[in-house]
Short mmCIF file of C-alpha atoms in Angstrom, two decimals:
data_model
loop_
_atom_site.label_atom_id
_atom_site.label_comp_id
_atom_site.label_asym_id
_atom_site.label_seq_id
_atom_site.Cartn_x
_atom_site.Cartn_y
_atom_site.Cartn_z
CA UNK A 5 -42.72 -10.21 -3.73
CA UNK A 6 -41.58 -13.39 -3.51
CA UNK A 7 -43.36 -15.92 -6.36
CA UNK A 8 -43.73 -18.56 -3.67
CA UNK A 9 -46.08 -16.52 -1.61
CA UNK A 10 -48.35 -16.19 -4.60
CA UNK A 11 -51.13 -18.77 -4.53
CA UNK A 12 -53.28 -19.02 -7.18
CA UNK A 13 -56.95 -20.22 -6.94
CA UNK A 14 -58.77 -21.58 -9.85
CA UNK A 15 -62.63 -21.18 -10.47
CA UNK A 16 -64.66 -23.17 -12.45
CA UNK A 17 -65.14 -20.21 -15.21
CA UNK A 18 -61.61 -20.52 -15.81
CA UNK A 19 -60.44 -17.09 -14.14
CA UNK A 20 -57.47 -17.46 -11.67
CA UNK A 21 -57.28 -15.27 -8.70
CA UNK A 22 -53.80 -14.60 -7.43
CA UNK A 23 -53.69 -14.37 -3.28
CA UNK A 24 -50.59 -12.98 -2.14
CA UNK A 25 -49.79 -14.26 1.47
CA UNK A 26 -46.50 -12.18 1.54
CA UNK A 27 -48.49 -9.39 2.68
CA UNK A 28 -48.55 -10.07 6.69
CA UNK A 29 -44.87 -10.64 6.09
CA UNK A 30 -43.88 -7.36 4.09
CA UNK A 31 -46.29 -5.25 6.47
CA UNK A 32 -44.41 -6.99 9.63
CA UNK A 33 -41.15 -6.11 8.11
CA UNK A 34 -41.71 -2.35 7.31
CA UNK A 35 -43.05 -1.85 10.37
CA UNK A 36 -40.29 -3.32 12.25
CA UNK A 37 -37.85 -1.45 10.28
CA UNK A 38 -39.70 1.76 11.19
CA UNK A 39 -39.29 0.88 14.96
CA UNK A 40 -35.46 0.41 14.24
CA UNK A 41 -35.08 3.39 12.35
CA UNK A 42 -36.74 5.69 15.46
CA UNK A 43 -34.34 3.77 17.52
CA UNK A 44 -31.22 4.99 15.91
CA UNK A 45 -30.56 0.83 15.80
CA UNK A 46 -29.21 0.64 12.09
CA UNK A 47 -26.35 1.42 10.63
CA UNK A 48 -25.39 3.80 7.55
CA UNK A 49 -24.57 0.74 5.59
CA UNK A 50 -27.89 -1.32 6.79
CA UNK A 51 -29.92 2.50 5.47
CA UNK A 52 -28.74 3.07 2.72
CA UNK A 53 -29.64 -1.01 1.35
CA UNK A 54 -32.95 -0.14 2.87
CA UNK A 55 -33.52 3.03 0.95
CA UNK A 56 -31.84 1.14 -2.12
CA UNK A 57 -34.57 -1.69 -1.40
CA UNK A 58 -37.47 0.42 -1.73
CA UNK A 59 -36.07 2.14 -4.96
CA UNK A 60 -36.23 -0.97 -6.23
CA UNK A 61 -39.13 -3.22 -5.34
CA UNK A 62 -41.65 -0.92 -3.24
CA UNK A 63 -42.08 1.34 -6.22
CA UNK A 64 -43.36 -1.81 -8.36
CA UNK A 65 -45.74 -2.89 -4.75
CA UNK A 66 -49.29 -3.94 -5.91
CA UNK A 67 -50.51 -3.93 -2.45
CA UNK A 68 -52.29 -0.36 -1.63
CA UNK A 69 -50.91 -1.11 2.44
CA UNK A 70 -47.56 -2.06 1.32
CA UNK A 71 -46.70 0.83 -0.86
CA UNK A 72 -47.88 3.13 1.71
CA UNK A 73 -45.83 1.20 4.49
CA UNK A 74 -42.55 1.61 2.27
CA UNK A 75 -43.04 5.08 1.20
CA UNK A 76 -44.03 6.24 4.95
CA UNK A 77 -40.67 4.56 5.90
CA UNK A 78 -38.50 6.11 2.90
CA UNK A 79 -40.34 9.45 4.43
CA UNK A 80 -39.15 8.97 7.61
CA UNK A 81 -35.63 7.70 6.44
CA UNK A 82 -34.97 11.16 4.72
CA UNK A 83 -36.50 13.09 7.46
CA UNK A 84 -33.80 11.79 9.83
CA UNK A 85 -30.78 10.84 7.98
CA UNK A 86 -30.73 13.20 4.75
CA UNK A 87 -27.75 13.20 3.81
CA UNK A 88 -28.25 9.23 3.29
CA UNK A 89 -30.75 9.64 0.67
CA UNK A 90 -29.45 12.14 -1.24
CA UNK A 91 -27.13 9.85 -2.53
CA UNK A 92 -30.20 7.83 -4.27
CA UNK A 93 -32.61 10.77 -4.64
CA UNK A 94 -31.98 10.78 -8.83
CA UNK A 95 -32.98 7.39 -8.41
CA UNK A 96 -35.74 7.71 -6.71
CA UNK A 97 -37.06 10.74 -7.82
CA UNK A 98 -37.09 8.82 -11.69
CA UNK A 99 -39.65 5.86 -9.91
CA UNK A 100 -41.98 8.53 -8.14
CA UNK A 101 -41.89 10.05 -12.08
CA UNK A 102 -43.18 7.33 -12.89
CA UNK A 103 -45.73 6.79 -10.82
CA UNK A 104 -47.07 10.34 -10.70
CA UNK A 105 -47.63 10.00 -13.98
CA UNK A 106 -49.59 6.39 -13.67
CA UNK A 107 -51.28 7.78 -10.71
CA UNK A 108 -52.78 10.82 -11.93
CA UNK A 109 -54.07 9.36 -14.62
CA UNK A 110 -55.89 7.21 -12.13
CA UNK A 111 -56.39 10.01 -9.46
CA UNK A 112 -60.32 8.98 -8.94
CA UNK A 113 -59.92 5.75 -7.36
CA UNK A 114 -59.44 6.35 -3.17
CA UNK A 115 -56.59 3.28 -3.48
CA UNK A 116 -54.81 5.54 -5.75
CA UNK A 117 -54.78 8.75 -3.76
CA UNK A 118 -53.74 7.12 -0.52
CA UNK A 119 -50.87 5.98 -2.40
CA UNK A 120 -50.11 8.97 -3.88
CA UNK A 121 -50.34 10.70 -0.96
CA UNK A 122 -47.99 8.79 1.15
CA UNK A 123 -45.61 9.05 -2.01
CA UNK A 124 -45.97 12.96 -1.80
CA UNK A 125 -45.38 12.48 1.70
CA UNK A 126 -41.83 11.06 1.33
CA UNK A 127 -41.37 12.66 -1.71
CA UNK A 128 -41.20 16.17 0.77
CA UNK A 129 -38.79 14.84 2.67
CA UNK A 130 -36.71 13.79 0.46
CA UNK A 131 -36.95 17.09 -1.69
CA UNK A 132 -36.50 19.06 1.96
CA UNK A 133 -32.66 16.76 1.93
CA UNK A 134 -31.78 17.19 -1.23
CA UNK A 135 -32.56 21.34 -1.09
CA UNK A 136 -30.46 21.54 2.14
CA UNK A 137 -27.85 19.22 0.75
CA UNK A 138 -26.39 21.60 -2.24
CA UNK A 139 -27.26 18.75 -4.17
CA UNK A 140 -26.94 18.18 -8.01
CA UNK A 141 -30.58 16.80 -7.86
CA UNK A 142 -31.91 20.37 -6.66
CA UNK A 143 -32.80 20.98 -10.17
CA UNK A 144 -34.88 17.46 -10.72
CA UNK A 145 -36.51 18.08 -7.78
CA UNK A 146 -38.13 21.61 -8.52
CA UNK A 147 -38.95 20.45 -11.80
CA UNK A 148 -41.22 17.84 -10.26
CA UNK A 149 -42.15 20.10 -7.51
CA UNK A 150 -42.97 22.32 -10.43
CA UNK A 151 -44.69 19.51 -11.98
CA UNK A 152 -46.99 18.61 -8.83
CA UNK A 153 -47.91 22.01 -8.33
CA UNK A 154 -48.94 22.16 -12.24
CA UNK A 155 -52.34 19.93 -11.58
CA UNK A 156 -54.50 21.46 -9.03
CA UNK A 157 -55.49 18.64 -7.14
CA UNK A 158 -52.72 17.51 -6.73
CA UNK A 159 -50.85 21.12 -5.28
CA UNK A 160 -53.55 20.95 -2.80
CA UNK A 161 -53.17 17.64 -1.73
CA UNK A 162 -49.40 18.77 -1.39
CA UNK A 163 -49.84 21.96 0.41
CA UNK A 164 -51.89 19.80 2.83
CA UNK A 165 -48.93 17.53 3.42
CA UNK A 166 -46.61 20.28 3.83
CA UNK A 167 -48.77 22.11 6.20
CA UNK A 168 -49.18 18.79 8.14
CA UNK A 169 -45.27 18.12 7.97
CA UNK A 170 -44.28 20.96 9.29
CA UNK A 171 -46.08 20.40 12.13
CA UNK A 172 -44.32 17.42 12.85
CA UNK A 173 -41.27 18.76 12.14
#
């Protein structure tokens, strides 16, 4: 997010409410970037900044629409170019740690479990990569996978995402 976007309206209580108008911007961007990836239009270079982007701002995304957005197109990033991500996967299996963790804390809101969801979504992907890859992640990964499948809500809502992956395999 870029502080310039951020404007900030004042009420006469004194609370502030912050208005980000980044949002059309970020959503315009991940979307093109999705078209581009289905293309085959970037290059390995151009990915793997990408990928390296979303490790390290989309995690921290306040907006429910953007987080999705980024984590649909890391998703789709490790579904056709895995052996790009594995490179990063420590890195960004340590973020989705963290949010798991914030997240099912905070598992009743709706906001929450559409972002969780569409973290567990790339989160299969990029698990899928780094199992086929030899990886030295594969250990990380079924620890977390271990982890997931520890709260029941949550291993359903990731049996349902497998189930609906495969499909569109």
């Amino acid at each position: 997010m870029r502080p310039e976007l951020i404007n900030e309206i004042a009420f006469p209580d004194g609370t502030v409410q912050k208005i980000d108008d980044g949002v059309p911007i970020r959503r315009a961007s991940f979307n093109v970037l999705s078209q581009l990836i289905d293309n085959g239009s970037l290059q390995a270079g151009e990915i793997l900044k990408l990928v390296d982007f979303i490790i390290e701002k989309s995690f921290e995304e306040l907006q429910s629409e953007i987080f999705v957005l980024a984590n649909s197109v890391l998703g789709q990033v490790a579904r056709k170019f895995p052996e790009m991500v594995v490179s990063r996967a420590d890195a960004t299996l340590a973020k989705m740690e963290k949010k798991y963790d914030f997240y099912v804390k905070s598992l009743t809101s709706e906001i929450i479990e559409k972002k969780l969801i569409a973290m567990l979504k790339a989160f299969y992907w990029l698990n899928t990569a780094v199992q086929h890859d030899e990886s030295s992640s594969k250990d990380k990964f079924s620890a977390f996978t271990a982890k997931l499948n520890s709260k029941e809500q949550v291993a359903q809502l990731f049996d349902k995402i497998k189930q609906q992956q495969k499909k569109n395999m």
